[in-house]
Amino acid sequence: MMIVAFLTLMVAAWQVSSWLERFWAFRRDYKELRKLAPTDVDDSRLCTEPHRWVESPAMTPDRTIAQVTVCAVCGFVPSRNIMASQYGLERILRNLTAREEEDIIEREFLAVEERCLRDQFKEEIENGLNFSKIVAVHKLGQTVNTRYLDCKRRVYERVQTKIEGGSDE
Ligand SMILES: [Zn+2]
């Protein structure tokens, strides 16, 4: 009887703790959202010099994502006549920097790809056509699906040749 009571207590404690956990998670998300929520226009925060506009994705009140113009210095959003909170503005700027870095990586990747192709073509022009290399380059541009079908076809042909060879004997 004692064991059953103890177990019940343990289950109850576990349930309460998981409930508490969810409550704290909700509170944390709520606080985070509160910090991100835009405010009314605060004249003391508005730029005295011309605003510096940036484009940023933002969540609208109906929970869709829209592209808005926001001042990177004071956080003023002219289309809605609101201001990004200080915390929200920091997040916007951090996201924009991250996206710029992604663009740089992408550009570098494309530059390397292009250089590889240029080198390949240069070699072709200097040394004449190399069909195996052309085929290899071509294959890189194929989709996974095409490569898979190609592989299947090769296996099929190999099996077919084997069967025909066997029947000849
Ligand atoms: Zn401004």
mmCIF file of C-alpha atoms and ligand atoms in Angstrom:
data_model
loop_
_atom_site.group_PDB
_atom_site.id
_atom_site.type_symbol
_atom_site.label_atom_id
_atom_site.label_comp_id
_atom_site.label_asym_id
_atom_site.label_seq_id
_atom_site.Cartn_x
_atom_site.Cartn_y
_atom_site.Cartn_z
ATOM 1 C CA MET A 1 0.000 0.000 0.000
ATOM 2 C CA MET A 2 2.840 2.308 0.915
ATOM 3 C CA ILE A 3 4.581 1.524 -2.386
ATOM 4 C CA VAL A 4 1.447 2.309 -4.391
ATOM 5 C CA ALA A 5 1.032 5.608 -2.546
ATOM 6 C CA PHE A 6 4.693 6.418 -3.108
ATOM 7 C CA LEU A 7 4.432 5.600 -6.823
ATOM 8 C CA THR A 8 1.299 7.723 -7.163
ATOM 9 C CA LEU A 9 3.122 10.557 -5.466
ATOM 10 C CA MET A 10 6.079 10.139 -7.812
ATOM 11 C CA VAL A 11 3.839 10.163 -10.890
ATOM 12 C CA ALA A 12 2.042 13.222 -9.525
ATOM 13 C CA ALA A 13 5.386 14.954 -8.884
ATOM 14 C CA TRP A 14 6.543 14.099 -12.400
ATOM 15 C CA GLN A 15 3.330 15.429 -13.887
ATOM 16 C CA VAL A 16 3.595 18.632 -11.891
ATOM 17 C CA SER A 17 7.224 19.075 -12.920
ATOM 18 C CA SER A 18 6.411 18.528 -16.600
ATOM 19 C CA TRP A 19 3.510 20.918 -16.279
ATOM 20 C CA LEU A 20 5.806 23.452 -14.569
ATOM 21 C CA GLU A 21 8.356 22.972 -17.323
ATOM 22 C CA ARG A 22 5.747 23.772 -19.954
ATOM 23 C CA PHE A 23 4.616 26.745 -17.929
ATOM 24 C CA TRP A 24 8.193 28.099 -17.708
ATOM 25 C CA ALA A 25 8.757 27.450 -21.422
ATOM 26 C CA PHE A 26 5.569 29.345 -22.209
ATOM 27 C CA ARG A 27 6.583 32.190 -19.900
ATOM 28 C CA ARG A 28 10.044 32.345 -21.504
ATOM 29 C CA ASP A 29 8.549 32.441 -25.038
ATOM 30 C CA TYR A 30 6.029 35.031 -23.910
ATOM 31 C CA LYS A 31 8.765 37.218 -22.385
ATOM 32 C CA GLU A 32 10.857 36.848 -25.552
ATOM 33 C CA LEU A 33 7.867 37.852 -27.699
ATOM 34 C CA ARG A 34 7.131 40.767 -25.378
ATOM 35 C CA LYS A 35 10.719 41.972 -25.793
ATOM 36 C CA LEU A 36 10.384 41.640 -29.592
ATOM 37 C CA ALA A 37 7.018 43.411 -29.776
ATOM 38 C CA PRO A 38 7.159 46.816 -31.462
ATOM 39 C CA THR A 39 6.153 49.921 -29.530
ATOM 40 C CA ASP A 40 4.363 53.153 -30.356
ATOM 41 C CA VAL A 41 6.525 55.896 -31.807
ATOM 42 C CA ASP A 42 8.770 57.257 -29.069
ATOM 43 C CA ASP A 43 9.899 60.754 -30.071
ATOM 44 C CA SER A 44 12.936 60.587 -27.774
ATOM 45 C CA ARG A 45 14.217 57.568 -29.706
ATOM 46 C CA LEU A 46 13.565 58.946 -33.212
ATOM 47 C CA CYS A 47 16.581 59.914 -35.322
ATOM 48 C CA THR A 48 17.434 63.615 -35.401
ATOM 49 C CA GLU A 49 19.441 63.018 -38.568
ATOM 50 C CA PRO A 50 17.951 61.293 -41.659
ATOM 51 C CA HIS A 51 16.894 57.668 -41.061
ATOM 52 C CA ARG A 52 18.975 54.816 -42.473
ATOM 53 C CA TRP A 53 16.460 52.406 -44.045
ATOM 54 C CA VAL A 54 16.901 48.629 -44.254
ATOM 55 C CA GLU A 55 14.487 45.937 -45.443
ATOM 56 C CA SER A 56 13.706 43.207 -42.931
ATOM 57 C CA PRO A 57 11.211 40.369 -42.616
ATOM 58 C CA ALA A 58 8.848 40.921 -39.682
ATOM 59 C CA MET A 59 5.875 39.175 -38.127
ATOM 60 C CA THR A 60 2.600 41.036 -38.650
ATOM 61 C CA PRO A 61 -0.221 41.037 -36.032
ATOM 62 C CA ASP A 62 -2.022 38.281 -38.005
ATOM 63 C CA ARG A 63 1.157 36.160 -37.670
ATOM 64 C CA THR A 64 2.229 36.257 -41.296
ATOM 65 C CA ILE A 65 5.742 37.302 -42.328
ATOM 66 C CA ALA A 66 6.008 40.530 -44.289
ATOM 67 C CA GLN A 67 8.929 42.547 -45.591
ATOM 68 C CA VAL A 68 9.030 45.926 -43.862
ATOM 69 C CA THR A 69 11.210 49.006 -44.162
ATOM 70 C CA VAL A 70 12.752 49.859 -40.802
ATOM 71 C CA CYS A 71 15.325 52.422 -39.707
ATOM 72 C CA ALA A 72 18.531 50.629 -38.669
ATOM 73 C CA VAL A 73 19.370 53.387 -36.185
ATOM 74 C CA CYS A 74 16.137 54.150 -34.291
ATOM 75 C CA GLY A 75 13.829 51.278 -35.375
ATOM 76 C CA PHE A 76 11.060 53.455 -36.861
ATOM 77 C CA VAL A 77 8.686 51.544 -39.196
ATOM 78 C CA PRO A 78 7.005 54.258 -41.331
ATOM 79 C CA SER A 79 4.469 51.961 -43.095
ATOM 80 C CA ARG A 80 2.830 51.078 -39.770
ATOM 81 C CA ASN A 81 3.838 54.093 -37.708
ATOM 82 C CA ILE A 82 5.421 51.966 -34.973
ATOM 83 C CA MET A 83 8.948 51.428 -33.652
ATOM 84 C CA ALA A 84 10.903 48.213 -33.276
ATOM 85 C CA SER A 85 11.877 47.650 -29.624
ATOM 86 C CA GLN A 86 15.571 48.040 -28.814
ATOM 87 C CA TYR A 87 15.818 44.241 -28.481
ATOM 88 C CA GLY A 88 13.859 43.715 -31.721
ATOM 89 C CA LEU A 89 16.097 46.150 -33.592
ATOM 90 C CA GLU A 90 19.218 44.318 -32.376
ATOM 91 C CA ARG A 91 17.722 41.042 -33.614
ATOM 92 C CA ILE A 92 16.871 42.584 -37.004
ATOM 93 C CA LEU A 93 20.422 43.892 -37.451
ATOM 94 C CA ARG A 94 21.927 40.562 -36.356
ATOM 95 C CA ASN A 95 19.723 38.686 -38.874
ATOM 96 C CA LEU A 96 20.669 41.075 -41.670
ATOM 97 C CA THR A 97 24.389 40.581 -40.921
ATOM 98 C CA ALA A 98 23.905 36.811 -40.919
ATOM 99 C CA ARG A 99 22.145 36.990 -44.282
ATOM 100 C CA GLU A 100 24.931 39.172 -45.725
ATOM 101 C CA GLU A 101 27.468 36.574 -44.589
ATOM 102 C CA GLU A 102 25.440 33.808 -46.232
ATOM 103 C CA ASP A 103 25.422 35.816 -49.454
ATOM 104 C CA ILE A 104 29.227 36.186 -49.254
ATOM 105 C CA ILE A 105 29.635 32.415 -48.796
ATOM 106 C CA GLU A 106 27.274 31.791 -51.723
ATOM 107 C CA ARG A 107 29.166 34.231 -53.953
ATOM 108 C CA GLU A 108 32.483 32.615 -52.995
ATOM 109 C CA PHE A 109 31.077 29.174 -53.750
ATOM 110 C CA LEU A 110 29.832 30.316 -57.168
ATOM 111 C CA ALA A 111 33.177 31.973 -57.910
ATOM 112 C CA VAL A 112 35.024 28.728 -57.121
ATOM 113 C CA GLU A 113 32.573 26.749 -59.273
ATOM 114 C CA GLU A 114 33.021 29.172 -62.149
ATOM 115 C CA ARG A 115 36.820 29.094 -61.832
ATOM 116 C CA CYS A 116 36.749 25.275 -61.944
ATOM 117 C CA LEU A 117 34.648 25.328 -65.099
ATOM 118 C CA ARG A 118 36.851 27.986 -66.699
ATOM 119 C CA ASP A 119 39.957 25.908 -65.919
ATOM 120 C CA GLN A 120 38.295 22.839 -67.412
ATOM 121 C CA PHE A 121 37.348 24.656 -70.594
ATOM 122 C CA LYS A 122 40.802 26.253 -70.846
ATOM 123 C CA GLU A 123 42.363 22.825 -70.625
ATOM 124 C CA GLU A 124 39.984 21.550 -73.311
ATOM 125 C CA ILE A 125 40.917 24.401 -75.642
ATOM 126 C CA GLU A 126 44.646 23.922 -75.055
ATOM 127 C CA ASN A 127 44.744 20.123 -75.143
ATOM 128 C CA GLY A 128 41.898 19.331 -77.488
ATOM 129 C CA LEU A 129 38.669 17.619 -76.588
ATOM 130 C CA ASN A 130 38.714 15.084 -73.784
ATOM 131 C CA PHE A 131 35.437 13.239 -74.034
ATOM 132 C CA SER A 132 35.708 11.386 -70.730
ATOM 133 C CA LYS A 133 36.173 14.725 -68.964
ATOM 134 C CA ILE A 134 33.258 16.305 -70.833
ATOM 135 C CA VAL A 135 31.101 13.375 -69.774
ATOM 136 C CA ALA A 136 32.306 13.739 -66.172
ATOM 137 C CA VAL A 137 31.534 17.470 -66.127
ATOM 138 C CA HIS A 138 28.175 16.805 -67.722
ATOM 139 C CA LYS A 139 27.346 14.201 -65.086
ATOM 140 C CA LEU A 140 27.997 16.711 -62.293
ATOM 141 C CA GLY A 141 25.155 18.788 -63.698
ATOM 142 C CA GLN A 142 22.752 15.870 -63.722
ATOM 143 C CA THR A 143 20.117 15.448 -61.085
ATOM 144 C CA VAL A 144 20.304 12.620 -58.563
ATOM 145 C CA ASN A 145 17.318 11.037 -60.272
ATOM 146 C CA THR A 146 19.016 11.043 -63.700
ATOM 147 C CA ARG A 147 22.199 9.575 -62.207
ATOM 148 C CA TYR A 148 20.142 6.895 -60.490
ATOM 149 C CA LEU A 149 18.352 5.961 -63.746
ATOM 150 C CA ASP A 150 21.704 6.002 -65.549
ATOM 151 C CA CYS A 151 23.193 3.670 -62.942
ATOM 152 C CA LYS A 152 20.163 1.372 -63.185
ATOM 153 C CA ARG A 153 20.480 1.267 -66.968
ATOM 154 C CA ARG A 154 24.188 0.355 -66.738
ATOM 155 C CA VAL A 155 23.476 -2.452 -64.280
ATOM 156 C CA TYR A 156 20.652 -3.685 -66.499
ATOM 157 C CA GLU A 157 22.939 -3.654 -69.569
ATOM 158 C CA ARG A 158 25.649 -5.530 -67.679
ATOM 159 C CA VAL A 159 23.179 -8.202 -66.558
ATOM 160 C CA GLN A 160 21.751 -8.413 -70.081
ATOM 161 C CA THR A 161 25.248 -8.872 -71.607
ATOM 162 C CA LYS A 162 25.968 -11.577 -69.059
ATOM 163 C CA ILE A 163 22.754 -13.469 -69.907
ATOM 164 C CA GLU A 164 23.382 -13.188 -73.655
ATOM 165 C CA GLY A 165 27.003 -14.293 -73.173
ATOM 166 C CA GLY A 166 25.791 -17.261 -71.097
ATOM 167 C CA SER A 167 23.220 -18.340 -73.722
ATOM 168 C CA ASP A 168 25.903 -18.223 -76.440
ATOM 169 C CA GLU A 169 27.995 -20.826 -74.624
HETATM 170 ZN ZN ZN B 1 15.836 56.460 -37.617
#
